[in-house]
mmCIF file of C-alpha atoms in Angstrom:
data_model
loop_
_atom_site.group_PDB
_atom_site.id
_atom_site.type_symbol
_atom_site.label_atom_id
_atom_site.label_comp_id
_atom_site.label_asym_id
_atom_site.label_seq_id
_atom_site.Cartn_x
_atom_site.Cartn_y
_atom_site.Cartn_z
ATOM 1 C CA MET C 1 152.641 162.509 111.065
ATOM 2 C CA ARG C 2 153.792 162.781 114.642
ATOM 3 C CA LYS C 3 150.325 163.889 115.713
ATOM 4 C CA LEU C 4 148.749 160.799 114.086
ATOM 5 C CA PHE C 5 151.276 158.556 115.801
ATOM 6 C CA PHE C 6 150.481 159.945 119.253
ATOM 7 C CA GLU C 7 146.735 159.802 118.619
ATOM 8 C CA SER C 8 147.015 156.150 117.607
ATOM 9 C CA LEU C 9 148.681 155.385 120.936
ATOM 10 C CA ILE C 10 145.702 156.779 122.843
ATOM 11 C CA ARG C 11 142.824 155.651 120.640
ATOM 12 C CA PRO C 12 141.805 151.949 120.713
ATOM 13 C CA PRO C 13 141.840 150.048 117.392
ATOM 14 C CA LEU C 14 138.674 149.996 115.308
ATOM 15 C CA THR C 15 137.426 146.424 115.097
ATOM 16 C CA GLU C 16 134.144 144.635 114.669
ATOM 17 C CA GLN C 17 132.703 142.622 117.490
ATOM 18 C CA LEU C 18 133.109 138.874 117.104
ATOM 19 C CA PRO C 19 129.910 137.017 116.268
ATOM 20 C CA GLN C 20 128.501 135.113 119.168
ATOM 21 C CA PRO C 21 128.686 131.327 118.684
ATOM 22 C CA ASP C 22 124.935 131.121 119.268
ATOM 23 C CA ASP C 23 123.997 133.905 116.835
ATOM 24 C CA ALA C 24 120.631 132.516 115.772
ATOM 25 C CA SER C 25 120.254 134.483 112.539
ATOM 26 C CA LEU C 26 123.674 133.493 111.178
ATOM 27 C CA ILE C 27 123.137 129.846 112.131
ATOM 28 C CA ALA C 28 119.685 129.855 110.520
ATOM 29 C CA LEU C 29 121.091 131.426 107.340
ATOM 30 C CA ALA C 30 123.927 128.891 107.258
ATOM 31 C CA THR C 31 121.565 125.956 107.679
ATOM 32 C CA ALA C 32 119.163 127.268 105.038
ATOM 33 C CA ILE C 33 121.920 127.758 102.449
ATOM 34 C CA ASP C 34 123.491 124.346 103.079
ATOM 35 C CA ASP C 35 120.133 122.539 102.983
ATOM 36 C CA ALA C 36 119.032 124.391 99.846
ATOM 37 C CA ALA C 37 122.273 123.649 97.990
ATOM 38 C CA ARG C 38 122.252 119.971 98.892
ATOM 39 C CA GLN C 39 118.548 119.585 98.044
ATOM 40 C CA ARG C 40 118.672 121.436 94.721
ATOM 41 C CA LEU C 41 122.143 120.486 93.497
ATOM 42 C CA GLY C 42 122.849 117.273 95.383
ATOM 43 C CA HIS C 43 126.161 118.698 96.612
ATOM 44 C CA SER C 44 127.634 121.829 98.120
ATOM 45 C CA LEU C 45 127.562 125.046 96.127
ATOM 46 C CA SER C 46 130.714 125.807 94.107
ATOM 47 C CA ILE C 47 131.446 129.404 93.145
ATOM 48 C CA ARG C 48 133.888 130.840 90.619
ATOM 49 C CA ALA C 49 134.552 134.515 91.313
ATOM 50 C CA VAL C 50 135.392 136.714 88.322
ATOM 51 C CA ASP C 51 136.717 140.255 88.642
ATOM 52 C CA ALA C 52 135.656 141.911 85.391
ATOM 53 C CA GLY C 53 137.398 145.220 86.114
ATOM 54 C CA SER C 54 136.316 146.416 89.544
ATOM 55 C CA CYS C 55 137.947 148.663 92.141
ATOM 56 C CA ASN C 56 138.396 145.598 94.451
ATOM 57 C CA GLY C 57 135.819 146.745 96.996
ATOM 58 C CA CYS C 58 133.524 143.822 96.231
ATOM 59 C CA GLU C 59 136.463 141.390 96.145
ATOM 60 C CA LEU C 60 137.395 142.402 99.680
ATOM 61 C CA GLU C 61 133.875 141.536 100.805
ATOM 62 C CA LEU C 62 134.048 138.206 98.952
ATOM 63 C CA HIS C 63 137.359 137.432 100.652
ATOM 64 C CA ALA C 64 135.741 138.272 103.985
ATOM 65 C CA LEU C 65 133.360 135.369 103.403
ATOM 66 C CA SER C 66 136.314 132.993 103.783
ATOM 67 C CA ASN C 67 137.726 134.488 106.979
ATOM 68 C CA ALA C 68 137.049 133.169 110.474
ATOM 69 C CA PHE C 69 134.248 135.690 111.018
ATOM 70 C CA TYR C 70 131.927 134.223 108.337
ATOM 71 C CA ASP C 71 133.680 130.939 107.419
ATOM 72 C CA ILE C 72 131.696 130.189 104.262
ATOM 73 C CA GLU C 73 133.161 126.675 103.994
ATOM 74 C CA ARG C 74 131.116 125.548 106.988
ATOM 75 C CA LEU C 75 127.989 126.627 105.125
ATOM 76 C CA GLY C 76 128.655 124.133 102.357
ATOM 77 C CA ILE C 77 129.831 126.820 99.931
ATOM 78 C CA ARG C 78 133.278 126.829 98.394
ATOM 79 C CA PHE C 79 135.192 128.936 95.945
ATOM 80 C CA VAL C 80 136.791 126.986 93.087
ATOM 81 C CA ALA C 81 139.650 127.900 90.796
ATOM 82 C CA SER C 82 138.187 126.488 87.594
ATOM 83 C CA PRO C 83 134.870 127.416 85.993
ATOM 84 C CA ARG C 84 134.538 123.755 84.990
ATOM 85 C CA HIS C 85 133.924 122.916 88.659
ATOM 86 C CA ALA C 86 131.532 125.809 89.362
ATOM 87 C CA ASP C 87 127.776 126.036 89.701
ATOM 88 C CA VAL C 88 127.731 129.823 90.073
ATOM 89 C CA LEU C 89 129.742 132.621 88.500
ATOM 90 C CA LEU C 90 130.004 135.551 90.901
ATOM 91 C CA VAL C 91 131.024 138.562 88.803
ATOM 92 C CA THR C 92 132.187 141.869 90.266
ATOM 93 C CA GLY C 93 132.855 145.219 88.654
ATOM 94 C CA PRO C 94 131.928 146.719 85.322
ATOM 95 C CA VAL C 95 133.006 144.614 82.378
ATOM 96 C CA THR C 96 135.996 146.243 80.725
ATOM 97 C CA LYS C 97 136.819 145.735 77.065
ATOM 98 C CA ASN C 98 139.900 143.746 78.088
ATOM 99 C CA MET C 99 137.820 141.374 80.265
ATOM 100 C CA ARG C 100 134.859 140.866 77.934
ATOM 101 C CA GLU C 101 136.305 137.852 76.133
ATOM 102 C CA ALA C 102 137.630 136.330 79.365
ATOM 103 C CA LEU C 103 134.171 136.593 80.962
ATOM 104 C CA GLU C 104 132.517 135.035 77.907
ATOM 105 C CA ARG C 105 135.022 132.165 77.918
ATOM 106 C CA THR C 106 134.534 131.609 81.643
ATOM 107 C CA TYR C 107 130.763 131.558 81.171
ATOM 108 C CA ASN C 108 131.023 129.088 78.280
ATOM 109 C CA ALA C 109 133.389 126.845 80.267
ATOM 110 C CA THR C 110 130.964 126.588 83.191
ATOM 111 C CA PRO C 111 128.835 123.427 82.924
ATOM 112 C CA ASN C 112 125.051 123.579 82.785
ATOM 113 C CA PRO C 113 123.075 124.276 84.871
ATOM 114 C CA LYS C 114 124.912 127.486 85.677
ATOM 115 C CA TRP C 115 123.909 130.719 87.302
ATOM 116 C CA VAL C 116 125.448 134.186 87.175
ATOM 117 C CA ILE C 117 125.353 136.613 90.087
ATOM 118 C CA ALA C 118 126.366 140.237 89.537
ATOM 119 C CA VAL C 119 127.762 141.673 92.782
ATOM 120 C CA GLY C 120 127.766 145.417 93.423
ATOM 121 C CA GLY C 121 126.492 148.516 91.703
ATOM 122 C CA CYS C 122 129.215 148.467 89.051
ATOM 123 C CA ALA C 123 128.212 144.976 87.933
ATOM 124 C CA LEU C 124 124.651 146.157 87.385
ATOM 125 C CA ASP C 125 125.236 149.053 85.011
ATOM 126 C CA GLY C 126 128.894 150.044 85.178
ATOM 127 C CA GLY C 127 128.470 152.249 88.258
ATOM 128 C CA CYS C 128 130.750 155.269 88.384
ATOM 129 C CA PHE C 129 132.794 153.734 85.541
ATOM 130 C CA ALA C 130 129.849 153.692 83.102
ATOM 131 C CA GLY C 131 130.498 155.514 79.880
ATOM 132 C CA GLY C 132 134.261 155.225 80.197
ATOM 133 C CA TYR C 133 136.245 154.496 77.068
ATOM 134 C CA ALA C 134 137.435 151.124 78.408
ATOM 135 C CA VAL C 135 134.108 149.931 79.877
ATOM 136 C CA VAL C 136 131.570 147.779 78.044
ATOM 137 C CA GLY C 137 128.961 148.171 80.799
ATOM 138 C CA GLY C 138 127.312 145.916 83.340
ATOM 139 C CA VAL C 139 127.640 142.145 83.416
ATOM 140 C CA SER C 140 124.286 141.675 81.660
ATOM 141 C CA GLU C 141 125.780 143.347 78.571
ATOM 142 C CA VAL C 142 128.020 140.285 78.128
ATOM 143 C CA VAL C 143 126.374 137.262 79.820
ATOM 144 C CA PRO C 144 122.853 136.629 81.162
ATOM 145 C CA VAL C 145 122.519 137.507 84.859
ATOM 146 C CA ASP C 146 120.254 135.506 87.170
ATOM 147 C CA LEU C 147 120.643 137.621 90.301
ATOM 148 C CA HIS C 148 122.004 141.047 91.220
ATOM 149 C CA ILE C 149 123.230 141.839 94.729
ATOM 150 C CA PRO C 150 123.182 145.642 95.133
ATOM 151 C CA GLY C 151 125.617 147.691 97.155
ATOM 152 C CA CYS C 152 128.921 149.455 96.838
ATOM 153 C CA PRO C 153 130.224 147.081 98.067
ATOM 154 C CA PRO C 154 127.548 144.777 99.475
ATOM 155 C CA PRO C 155 128.399 143.436 102.947
ATOM 156 C CA PRO C 156 129.176 139.709 103.224
ATOM 157 C CA ILE C 157 125.888 138.931 104.953
ATOM 158 C CA GLU C 158 124.000 140.405 101.968
ATOM 159 C CA ILE C 159 126.030 138.208 99.623
ATOM 160 C CA LEU C 160 125.022 135.176 101.697
ATOM 161 C CA LYS C 161 121.372 136.266 101.568
ATOM 162 C CA GLY C 162 121.728 136.634 97.797
ATOM 163 C CA LEU C 163 123.045 133.083 97.508
ATOM 164 C CA LEU C 164 120.050 131.850 99.494
ATOM 165 C CA ALA C 165 117.734 133.854 97.208
ATOM 166 C CA LEU C 166 119.384 132.168 94.228
ATOM 167 C CA MET C 167 118.768 128.748 95.777
ATOM 168 C CA ASP C 168 115.094 129.678 96.304
ATOM 169 C CA HIS C 169 114.907 130.911 92.699
ATOM 170 C CA ILE C 170 116.373 127.615 91.463
ATOM 171 C CA ASN C 171 113.800 125.704 93.501
ATOM 172 C CA MET C 172 110.897 127.735 92.077
ATOM 173 C CA ARG C 173 112.169 127.276 88.524
ATOM 174 C CA THR C 174 112.624 123.525 88.877
ATOM 175 C CA SER C 175 109.403 122.870 90.815
ATOM 176 C CA VAL C 176 107.106 124.442 88.193
ATOM 177 C CA PRO C 177 105.971 121.783 85.653
#
């Protein structure tokens, strides 16, 4: 313990570099998501996050979207507390038997049109928890999934790209006669 203490006095802290205010790719992504949401939905995108039994790795990345580094609110995307106010259900983790009914109720309470995004490897097929006695399986075992964002956990920028892909998918579905 003493050795770790002395090493921490010498070693600088591990931090990420701040994004530059003129980071073109982040600004372009932000503009694309905001424009797509307003064009396709007529308002900003509202997300209800549901933890169906995960290890919290994906939730930490979702929370990172709201910090000063990414600041998802400025992109026209907001997390809501009620599924009745949501356009998108963002589900993380494998669905456990205890959360199956809660996920179904949340899905049914979300107004149409609604979309479901499964975030992380566990949400796809149960991940390392698959086959466990308390696990039903991936999100698609319980509710229909429109988009899967792979990763364990996926970084916040990939989640943003997934939201943009969903907006493009919505546009293709609504533009076809």
